[in-house]
XYZ file of C-alpha atoms in Angstrom:
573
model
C 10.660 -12.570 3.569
C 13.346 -11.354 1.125
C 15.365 -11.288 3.798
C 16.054 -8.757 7.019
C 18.424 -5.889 6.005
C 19.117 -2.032 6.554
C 21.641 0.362 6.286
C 23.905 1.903 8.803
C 25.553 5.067 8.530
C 29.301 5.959 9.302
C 29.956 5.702 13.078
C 30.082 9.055 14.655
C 31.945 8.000 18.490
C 31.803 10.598 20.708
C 31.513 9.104 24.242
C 31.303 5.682 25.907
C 27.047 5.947 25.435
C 26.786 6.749 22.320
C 29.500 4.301 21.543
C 27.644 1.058 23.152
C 24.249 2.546 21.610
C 26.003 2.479 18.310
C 27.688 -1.176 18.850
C 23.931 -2.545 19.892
C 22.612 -1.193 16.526
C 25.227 -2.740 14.829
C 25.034 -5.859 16.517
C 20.970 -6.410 16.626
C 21.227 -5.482 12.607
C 23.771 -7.725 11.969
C 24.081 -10.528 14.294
C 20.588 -11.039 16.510
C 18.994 -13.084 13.035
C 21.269 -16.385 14.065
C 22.537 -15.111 17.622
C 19.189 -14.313 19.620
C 20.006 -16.702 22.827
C 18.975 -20.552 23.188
C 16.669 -21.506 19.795
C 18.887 -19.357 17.779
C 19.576 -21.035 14.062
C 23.275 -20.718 14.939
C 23.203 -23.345 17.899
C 24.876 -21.216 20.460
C 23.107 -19.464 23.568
C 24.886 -15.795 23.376
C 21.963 -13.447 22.680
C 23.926 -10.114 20.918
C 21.110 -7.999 22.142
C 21.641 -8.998 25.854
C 25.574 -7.873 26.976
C 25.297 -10.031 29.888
C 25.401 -13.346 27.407
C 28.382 -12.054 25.685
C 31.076 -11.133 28.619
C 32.773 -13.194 31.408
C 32.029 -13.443 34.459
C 27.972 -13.332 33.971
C 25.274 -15.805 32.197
C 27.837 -16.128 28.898
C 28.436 -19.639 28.774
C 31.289 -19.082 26.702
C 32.517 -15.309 26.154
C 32.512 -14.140 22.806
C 33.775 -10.476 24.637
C 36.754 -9.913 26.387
C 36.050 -6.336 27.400
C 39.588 -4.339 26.631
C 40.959 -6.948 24.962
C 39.790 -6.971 21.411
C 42.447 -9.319 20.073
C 41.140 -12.545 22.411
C 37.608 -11.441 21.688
C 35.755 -14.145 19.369
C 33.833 -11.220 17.853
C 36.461 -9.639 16.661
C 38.246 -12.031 15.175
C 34.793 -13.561 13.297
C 33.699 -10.077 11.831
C 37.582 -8.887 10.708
C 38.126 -12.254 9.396
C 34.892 -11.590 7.418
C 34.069 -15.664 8.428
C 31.030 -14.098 10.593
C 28.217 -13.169 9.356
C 27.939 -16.538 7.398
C 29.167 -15.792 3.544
C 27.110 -15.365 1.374
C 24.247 -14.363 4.110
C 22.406 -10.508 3.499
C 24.416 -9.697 6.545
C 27.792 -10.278 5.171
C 27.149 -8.357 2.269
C 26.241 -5.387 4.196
C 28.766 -5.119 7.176
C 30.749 -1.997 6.771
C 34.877 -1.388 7.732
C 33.393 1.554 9.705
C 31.239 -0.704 11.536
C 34.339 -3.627 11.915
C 36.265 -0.879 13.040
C 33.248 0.586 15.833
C 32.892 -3.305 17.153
C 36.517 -3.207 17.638
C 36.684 0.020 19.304
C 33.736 -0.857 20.975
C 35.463 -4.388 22.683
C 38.356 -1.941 23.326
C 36.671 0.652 25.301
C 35.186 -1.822 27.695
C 32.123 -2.835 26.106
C 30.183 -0.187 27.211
C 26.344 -0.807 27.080
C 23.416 1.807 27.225
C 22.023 1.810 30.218
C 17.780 2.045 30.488
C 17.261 4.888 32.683
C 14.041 4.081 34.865
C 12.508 7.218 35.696
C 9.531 7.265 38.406
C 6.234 8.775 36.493
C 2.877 9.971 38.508
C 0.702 6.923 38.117
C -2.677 7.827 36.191
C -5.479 6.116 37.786
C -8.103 4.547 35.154
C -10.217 7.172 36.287
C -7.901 8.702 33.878
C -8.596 6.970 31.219
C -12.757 7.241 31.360
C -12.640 10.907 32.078
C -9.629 11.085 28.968
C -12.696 9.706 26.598
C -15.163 11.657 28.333
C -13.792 14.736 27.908
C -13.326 13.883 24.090
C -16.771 12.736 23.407
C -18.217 15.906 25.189
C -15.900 17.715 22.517
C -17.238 15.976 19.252
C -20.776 16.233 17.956
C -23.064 13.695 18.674
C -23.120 12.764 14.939
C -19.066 11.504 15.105
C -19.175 9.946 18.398
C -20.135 6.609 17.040
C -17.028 6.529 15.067
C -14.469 7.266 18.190
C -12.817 4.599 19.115
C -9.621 4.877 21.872
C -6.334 2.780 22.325
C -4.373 2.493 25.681
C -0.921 3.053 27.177
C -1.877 4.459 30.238
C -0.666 0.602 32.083
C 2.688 0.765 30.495
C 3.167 4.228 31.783
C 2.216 2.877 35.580
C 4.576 0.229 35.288
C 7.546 1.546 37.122
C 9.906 -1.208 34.517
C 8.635 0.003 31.912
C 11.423 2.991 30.537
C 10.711 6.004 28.886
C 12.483 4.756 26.024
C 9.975 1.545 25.832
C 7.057 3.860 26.229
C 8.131 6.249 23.239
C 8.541 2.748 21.257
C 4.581 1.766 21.982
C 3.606 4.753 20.705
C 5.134 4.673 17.728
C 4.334 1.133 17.091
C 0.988 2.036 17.684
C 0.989 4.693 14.638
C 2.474 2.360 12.342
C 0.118 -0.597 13.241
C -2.902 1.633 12.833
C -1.700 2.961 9.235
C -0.401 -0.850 8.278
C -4.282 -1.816 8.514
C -5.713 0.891 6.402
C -6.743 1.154 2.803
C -7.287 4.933 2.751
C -4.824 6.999 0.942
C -3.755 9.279 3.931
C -1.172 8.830 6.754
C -3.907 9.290 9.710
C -1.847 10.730 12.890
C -1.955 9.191 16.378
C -4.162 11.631 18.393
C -3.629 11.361 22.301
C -5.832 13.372 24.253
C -4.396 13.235 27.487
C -1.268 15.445 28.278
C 0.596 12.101 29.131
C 0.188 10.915 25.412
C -1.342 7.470 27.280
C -4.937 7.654 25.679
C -5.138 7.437 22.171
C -8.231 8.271 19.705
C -9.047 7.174 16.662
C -11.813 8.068 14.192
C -12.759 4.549 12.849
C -13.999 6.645 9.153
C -10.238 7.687 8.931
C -8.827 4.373 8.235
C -11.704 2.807 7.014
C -13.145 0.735 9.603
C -16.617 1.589 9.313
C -16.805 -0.468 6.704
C -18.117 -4.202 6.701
C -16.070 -7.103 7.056
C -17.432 -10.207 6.746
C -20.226 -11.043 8.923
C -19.832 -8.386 11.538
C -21.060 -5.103 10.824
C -17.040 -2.807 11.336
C -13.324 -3.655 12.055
C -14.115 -3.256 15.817
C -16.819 -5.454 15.789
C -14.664 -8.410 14.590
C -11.701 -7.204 17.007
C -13.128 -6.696 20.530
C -14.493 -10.871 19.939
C -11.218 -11.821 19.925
C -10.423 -9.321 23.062
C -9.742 -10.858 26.518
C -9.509 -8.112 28.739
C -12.789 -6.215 28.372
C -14.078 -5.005 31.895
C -16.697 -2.658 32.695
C -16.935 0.039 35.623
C -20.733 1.033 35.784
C -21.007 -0.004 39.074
C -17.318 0.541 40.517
C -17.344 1.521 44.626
C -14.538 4.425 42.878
C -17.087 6.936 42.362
C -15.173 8.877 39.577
C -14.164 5.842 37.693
C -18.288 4.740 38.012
C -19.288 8.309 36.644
C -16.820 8.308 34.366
C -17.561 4.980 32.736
C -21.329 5.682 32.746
C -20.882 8.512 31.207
C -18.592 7.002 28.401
C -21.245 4.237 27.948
C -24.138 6.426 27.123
C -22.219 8.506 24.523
C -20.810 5.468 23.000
C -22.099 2.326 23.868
C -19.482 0.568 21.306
C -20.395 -3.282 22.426
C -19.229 -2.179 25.964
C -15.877 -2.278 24.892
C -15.108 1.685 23.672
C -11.234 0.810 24.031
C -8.684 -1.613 24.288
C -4.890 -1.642 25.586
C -2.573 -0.502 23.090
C 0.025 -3.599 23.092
C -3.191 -6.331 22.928
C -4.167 -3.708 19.441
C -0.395 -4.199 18.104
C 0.015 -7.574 18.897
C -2.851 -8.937 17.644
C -4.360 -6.923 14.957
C -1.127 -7.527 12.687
C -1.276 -11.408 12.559
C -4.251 -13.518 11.607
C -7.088 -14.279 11.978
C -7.330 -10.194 12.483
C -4.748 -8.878 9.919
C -6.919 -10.728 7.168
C -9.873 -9.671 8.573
C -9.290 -5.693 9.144
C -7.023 -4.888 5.194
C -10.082 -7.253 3.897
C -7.635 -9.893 2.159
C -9.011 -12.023 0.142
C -8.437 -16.136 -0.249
C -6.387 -15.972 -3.172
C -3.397 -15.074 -5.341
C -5.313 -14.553 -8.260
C -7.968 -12.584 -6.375
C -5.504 -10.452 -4.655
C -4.258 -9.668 -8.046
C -7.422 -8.779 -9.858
C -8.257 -6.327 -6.899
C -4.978 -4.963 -7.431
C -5.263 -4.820 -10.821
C -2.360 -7.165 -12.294
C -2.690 -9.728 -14.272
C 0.956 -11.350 -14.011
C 0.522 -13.884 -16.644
C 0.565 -10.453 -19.184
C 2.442 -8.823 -17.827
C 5.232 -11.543 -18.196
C 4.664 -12.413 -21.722
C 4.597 -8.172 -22.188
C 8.013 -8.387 -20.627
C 6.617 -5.895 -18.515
C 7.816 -7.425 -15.039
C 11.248 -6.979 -13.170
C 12.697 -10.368 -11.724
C 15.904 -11.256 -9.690
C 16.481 -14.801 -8.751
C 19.334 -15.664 -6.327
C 20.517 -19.336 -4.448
C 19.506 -18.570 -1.001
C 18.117 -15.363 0.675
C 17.873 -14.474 4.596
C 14.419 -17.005 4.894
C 14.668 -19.495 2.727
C 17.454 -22.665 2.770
C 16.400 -23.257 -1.206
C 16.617 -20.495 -4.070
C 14.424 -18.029 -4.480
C 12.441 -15.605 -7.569
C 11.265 -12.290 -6.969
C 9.150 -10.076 -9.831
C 7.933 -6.628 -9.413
C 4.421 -5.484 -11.279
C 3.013 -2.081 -11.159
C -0.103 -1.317 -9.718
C -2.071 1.815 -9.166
C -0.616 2.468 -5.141
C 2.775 1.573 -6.353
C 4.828 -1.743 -6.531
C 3.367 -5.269 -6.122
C 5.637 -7.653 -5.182
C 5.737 -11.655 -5.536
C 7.773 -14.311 -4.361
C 8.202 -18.010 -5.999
C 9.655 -20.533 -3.436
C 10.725 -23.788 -3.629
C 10.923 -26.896 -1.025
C 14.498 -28.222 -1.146
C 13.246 -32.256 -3.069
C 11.409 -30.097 -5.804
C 12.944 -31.566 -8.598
C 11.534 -28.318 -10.962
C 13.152 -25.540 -8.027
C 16.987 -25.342 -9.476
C 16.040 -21.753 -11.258
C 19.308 -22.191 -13.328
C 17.685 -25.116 -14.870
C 14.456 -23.810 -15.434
C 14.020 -20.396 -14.863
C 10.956 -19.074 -17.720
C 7.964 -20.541 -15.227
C 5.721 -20.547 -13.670
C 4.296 -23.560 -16.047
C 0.691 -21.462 -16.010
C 2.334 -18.757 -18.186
C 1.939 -21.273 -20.779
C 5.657 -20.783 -22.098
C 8.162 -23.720 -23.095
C 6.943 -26.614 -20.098
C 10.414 -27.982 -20.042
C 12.044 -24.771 -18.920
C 9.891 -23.435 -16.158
C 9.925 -24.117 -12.367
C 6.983 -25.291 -10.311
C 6.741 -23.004 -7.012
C 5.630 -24.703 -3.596
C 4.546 -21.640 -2.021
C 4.737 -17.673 -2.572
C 5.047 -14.824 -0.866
C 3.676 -11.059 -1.792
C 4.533 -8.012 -0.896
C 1.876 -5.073 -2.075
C 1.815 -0.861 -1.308
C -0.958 0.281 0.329
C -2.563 3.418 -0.945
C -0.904 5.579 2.077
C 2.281 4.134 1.162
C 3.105 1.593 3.420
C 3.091 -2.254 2.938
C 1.021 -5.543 3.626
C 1.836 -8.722 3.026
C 0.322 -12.006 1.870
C 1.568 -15.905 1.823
C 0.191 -18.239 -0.131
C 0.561 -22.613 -0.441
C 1.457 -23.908 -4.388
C -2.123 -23.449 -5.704
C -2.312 -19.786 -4.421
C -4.475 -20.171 -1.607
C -3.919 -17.784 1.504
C -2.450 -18.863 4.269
C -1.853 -17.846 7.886
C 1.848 -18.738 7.907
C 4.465 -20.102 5.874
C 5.556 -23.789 5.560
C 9.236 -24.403 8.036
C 10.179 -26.229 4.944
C 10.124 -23.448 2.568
C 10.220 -20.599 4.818
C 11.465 -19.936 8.156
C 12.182 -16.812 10.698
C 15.089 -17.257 12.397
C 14.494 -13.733 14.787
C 11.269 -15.913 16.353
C 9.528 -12.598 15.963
C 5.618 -14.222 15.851
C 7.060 -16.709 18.807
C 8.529 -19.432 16.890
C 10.534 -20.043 13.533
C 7.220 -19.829 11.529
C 6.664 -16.542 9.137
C 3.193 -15.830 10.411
C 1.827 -12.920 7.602
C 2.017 -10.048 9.189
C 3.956 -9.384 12.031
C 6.734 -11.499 10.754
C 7.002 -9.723 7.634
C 6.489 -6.397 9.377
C 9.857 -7.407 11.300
C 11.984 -8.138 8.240
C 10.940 -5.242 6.004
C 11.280 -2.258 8.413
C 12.699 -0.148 5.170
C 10.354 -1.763 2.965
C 11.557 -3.353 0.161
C 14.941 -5.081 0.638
C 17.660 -4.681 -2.349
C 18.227 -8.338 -3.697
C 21.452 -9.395 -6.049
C 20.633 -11.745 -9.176
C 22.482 -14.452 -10.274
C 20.378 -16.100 -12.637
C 20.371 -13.505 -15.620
C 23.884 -14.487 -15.784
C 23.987 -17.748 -15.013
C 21.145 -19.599 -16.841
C 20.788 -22.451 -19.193
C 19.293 -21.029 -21.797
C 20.139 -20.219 -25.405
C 18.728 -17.860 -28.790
C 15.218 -16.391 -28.169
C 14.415 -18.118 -24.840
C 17.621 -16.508 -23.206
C 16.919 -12.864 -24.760
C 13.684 -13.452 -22.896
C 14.793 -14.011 -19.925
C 17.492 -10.630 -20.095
C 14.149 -8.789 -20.815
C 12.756 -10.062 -17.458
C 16.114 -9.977 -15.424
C 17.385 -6.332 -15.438
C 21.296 -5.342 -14.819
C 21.970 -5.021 -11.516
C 21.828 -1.301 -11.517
C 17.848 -1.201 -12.789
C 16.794 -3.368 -10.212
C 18.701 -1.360 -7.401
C 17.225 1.954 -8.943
C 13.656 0.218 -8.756
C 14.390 -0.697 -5.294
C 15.300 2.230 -3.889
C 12.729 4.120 -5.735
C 9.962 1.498 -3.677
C 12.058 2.021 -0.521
C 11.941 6.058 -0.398
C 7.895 5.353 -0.935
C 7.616 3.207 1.969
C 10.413 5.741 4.029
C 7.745 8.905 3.457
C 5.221 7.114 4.277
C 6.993 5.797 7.474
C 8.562 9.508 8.339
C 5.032 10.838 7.769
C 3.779 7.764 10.499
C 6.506 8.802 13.211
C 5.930 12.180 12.706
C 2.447 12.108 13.738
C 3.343 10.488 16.996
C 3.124 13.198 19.654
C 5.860 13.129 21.739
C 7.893 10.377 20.213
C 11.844 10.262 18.737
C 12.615 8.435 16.321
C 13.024 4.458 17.045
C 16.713 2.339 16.727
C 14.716 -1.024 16.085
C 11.393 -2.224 14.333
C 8.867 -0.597 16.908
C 6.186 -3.424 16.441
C 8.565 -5.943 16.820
C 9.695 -5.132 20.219
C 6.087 -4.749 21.869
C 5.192 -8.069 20.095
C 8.403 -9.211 21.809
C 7.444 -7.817 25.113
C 3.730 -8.694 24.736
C 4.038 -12.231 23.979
C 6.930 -14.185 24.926
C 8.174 -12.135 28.496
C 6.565 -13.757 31.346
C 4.417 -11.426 33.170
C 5.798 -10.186 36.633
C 3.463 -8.467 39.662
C 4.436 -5.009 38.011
C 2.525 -6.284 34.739
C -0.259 -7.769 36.217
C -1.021 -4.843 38.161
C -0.868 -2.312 36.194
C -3.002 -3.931 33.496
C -5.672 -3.992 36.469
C -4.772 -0.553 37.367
C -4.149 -1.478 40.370
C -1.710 0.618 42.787
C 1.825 -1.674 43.487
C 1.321 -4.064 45.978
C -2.391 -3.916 45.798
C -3.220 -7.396 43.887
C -2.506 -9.393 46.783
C -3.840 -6.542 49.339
C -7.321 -7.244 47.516
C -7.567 -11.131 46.966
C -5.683 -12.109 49.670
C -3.393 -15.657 50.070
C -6.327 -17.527 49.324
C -7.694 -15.426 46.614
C -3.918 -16.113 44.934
C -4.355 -19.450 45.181
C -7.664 -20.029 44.080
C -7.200 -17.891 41.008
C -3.737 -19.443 39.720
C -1.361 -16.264 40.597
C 1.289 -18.450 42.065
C 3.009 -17.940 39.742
C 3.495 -14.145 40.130
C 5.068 -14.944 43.628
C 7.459 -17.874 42.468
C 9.451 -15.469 40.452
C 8.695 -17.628 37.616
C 6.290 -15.074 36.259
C 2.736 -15.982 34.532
C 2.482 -16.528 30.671
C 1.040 -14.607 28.749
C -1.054 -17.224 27.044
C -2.409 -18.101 30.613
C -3.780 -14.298 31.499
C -5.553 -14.607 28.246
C -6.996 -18.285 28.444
C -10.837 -18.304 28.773
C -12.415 -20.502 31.287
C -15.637 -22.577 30.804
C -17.756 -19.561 31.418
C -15.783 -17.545 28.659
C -13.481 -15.124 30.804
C -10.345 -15.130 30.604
C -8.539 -14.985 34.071
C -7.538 -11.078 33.655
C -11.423 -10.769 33.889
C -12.004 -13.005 36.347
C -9.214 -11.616 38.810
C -11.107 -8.330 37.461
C -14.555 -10.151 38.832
C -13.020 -10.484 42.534
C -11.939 -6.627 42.461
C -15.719 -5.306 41.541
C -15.118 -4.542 37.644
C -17.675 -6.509 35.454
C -16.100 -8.835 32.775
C -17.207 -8.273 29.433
C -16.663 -10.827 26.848
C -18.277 -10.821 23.408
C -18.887 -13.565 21.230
């Protein structure tokens, strides 16, 4: 959105691990926007996240690292010569000589790389699981159990690829998903009630999903239609799993579909249809603003607004306006962006719009799309696109807009988890140009200095939004149990695993809960075939979209491989 920034401290090298761990930071921060393997904006293949794409000798077409040799490695030369990251980009402006100096150390010490340690973990049965929400229902009074809902882990922490590091990051993006899609004023912490922080509960009251949305009656209503992977275990030959389940039903009948896996929640819930549905959005600009109370038109002609405009930010090929109005949760942010043939879009030329202000015609701009950026009451964010007339929409126009980290799947911004990706601190500092640089004269000019503060005021605003956001977000992590602190965007890397990594045998399995080696112990060749899992043996892997796809009777084909191992499919429309 305003483009993808954050702040590195001074490197702190004190042995070949912490060294590469610090040089991936750098590198993901700095480089993986335009240098995220084949697709990337930049043209090139070498993905800086992946060490194998940059080094000879392995997939890298064309080394940009010459491990120990720092003076024939194209990375070092780009970043000292200051000629990479692109000038001009948010990137170049925030490289560091500490972290020039790190990447150089880094090339000369070998270009060491963390290693993910697998570790072997006891595999929880979904026995687990049921007897996990048993044991919790038992605990609350019959009055709250229709409000206990549960989210699952328990497959990632069966799947043997799956790293302890990976697992700590699901549960954290799991805290910060839940608390992005609630309108209550309090930080609600992740609750696992299972030693092996795998089962998750959550009190639907707590973040406000009792209440109605729409047509359906609560949040979880609406979410478990769009769910492909509901199966039932009433009559399971695993006689614990069949108690269990029975007993889970009949305290909390919930649809038939009391929980759902954890990465499905994250990756779903936080782009539309569901991200509109659950924070209630509504259809509008001007309704999202009256709910919010702000009334921008005022508030501009009060000179009561904060704007920066600049040429080109980290999404958007054209220039760009940003204005910040209070509201009562904290800052509301808006966009104003421009497609590149808009004859009204050069800001310099008419920066006092937009035209329904009702200001001097001739000198204001005429947006083709916006973006907004609003605090929720418990101090984190959501996030809201909109076309030219202020209608909502699901994702931005490639023409205005674009993503270049592919983080919904393609170059689209997709509200939500795109804009989740980018603003991982919140608010991103911006640099105006057009207070300065403007073609106005007398009154209308001492206008616009009253809208376009010195440099200094904005920053101060800025940071004052970002240590919101980063209280609310320390407050999120902190009510993780079991979790460190995350290096990158924690939604953004289950999205990433969820959704565009093909699924192997270990996946597939372990989202059946199936023991390894079992899938094709239980169907059989012919069951394989019949079913579509080729795929799984090719080494080719099964898409995601394919798992999910529904077939004329409505399951998808999780349930009905689920079907052919005794669980009951259970789809809800």
């Amino acid at each position: 959105m305003f483009a993808c920034m954050f702040f590195l401290g001074a490197a702190n090298i004190c042995c070949a691990e912490d060294l590469g761990r610090q040089a991936k930071v750098i590198l993901e921060a700095r480089c993986a926007r335009c240098h995220a393997g084949p697709g990337s904006s930049s043209g090139y293949e070498f993905d800086v996240r992946q060490r194998a794409t940059m080094v000879p000798g392995t997939r890298a077409s064309s080394p940009i690292v010459i491990p120990g040799k720092p003076e024939l490695s194209t990375i070092v030369r780009m970043t000292e010569g200051k000629s990479m990251p692109k000038r001009g980009s948010p990137e170049a402006e925030l490289w560091s000589d500490s972290e020039r100096k790190l990447i150089r150390e880094w090339v000369l010490q070998g270009a060491p790389w963390p290693e993910v340690a697998l570790k072997p973990r006891k595999r929880l049965p979904l026995s687990h699981v049921y007897k996990s929400m048993e044991s919790q229902l038992r605990s609350t009074v019959p009055e709250q159990r229709p409000y206990m809902r549960f989210l699952v882990l328990t497959h990632w922490h069966n799947n043997a690829q799956v790293s302890d590091e990976l697992l700590n990051q699901a549960r954290l993006a799991l805290g910060k998903t839940v608390n992005s899609l609630s309108r209550m004023r309090e930080i609600v912490p992740m609750v696992a009630i299972d030693k092996e922080s795998t089962v998750f509960v959550v009190d639907l009251r707590s973040i406000g999903w009792n209440q109605k949305r729409g047509d359906s009656p609560d949040v979880w209503s609406r979410m478990v239609r769009e769910y492909p992977y509901g199966l039932g275990f009433d009559n399971h030959t695993d006689a614990d799993l069949k108690l269990a389940s029975q007993a889970v039903n009949q305290m909390l009948p919930a649809e038939g579909v009391p929980w759902v896996l954890a990465d499905w929640f994250v990756a779903t819930t936080i782009r539309p249809p569901l991200y509109h549905v659950i924070l209630n959005m509504p259809s509008t600009v001007t309704a999202l603003e009256q709910e919010l109370g702000v009334d921008a038109g005022a508030n501009l002609l009060a000179d009561q607004v904060k704007r920066a405009g600049f040429v080109k930010s980290g999404v958007s090929a054209q220039n760009r306006l940003v204005e910040r109005h209070e509201t009562k949760s904290g800052g509301y942010w808006k966009s104003y962006d421009f497609l590149a043939d808009n004859p009204r879009a050069n800001l310099i030329r008419f920066p006092l719009g937009p035209e329904t202000i009702g200001l001097n015609a001739n000198l204001a701009f005429k947006q083709d799309g916006g973006e907004m950026i609003f605090s929720l009451p418990n101090g984190l964010q959501a996030y809201f696109l909109a076309d030219a007339r202020g209608k909502r929409l699901d994702s931005g126009p490639i023409q205005v807009v674009g993503d270049n980290d592919r983080i919904s799947g393609t170059h689209e911004i997709v509200n939500g988890v795109s804009c989740i990706a980018c603003h991982r601190n919140g608010i991103i500092q911006v640099k105006d140009t057009i207070r300065d640089v403007n073609v106005l004269v007398g009154a209308q000019r001492e206008r616009l200095l009253r809208w376009h503060p010195k440099s200094e005021v904005m920053q101060e605003q800025i940071e004052a939004d970002q240590r919101r956001f980063a209280d609310a977000l320390s407050a999120v992590y902190k009510g993780v149990p079991g979790s460190a602190l995350p290096d990158s965007e924690p939604i953004s890397t289950v999205v990433a695993r969820y959704s565009r990594e093909l699924l192997d045998i270990n996946v597939v399995e372990s989202e059946l809960f199936l023991e390894p080696g079992k899938l094709k112990e239980s169907l059989g060749e012919a069951g394989i075939k019949k079913l579509g899992l080729d795929l799984l043996a090719t080494g080719y892997g099964l898409g995601r979209y394919l798992w999910e796809a529904s077939s004329e009777g409505g399951e998808s084909l999780m349930q009905s491989v689920g079907r052919e191992l005794k669980y009951t499919p259970i789809t809800i429309r």
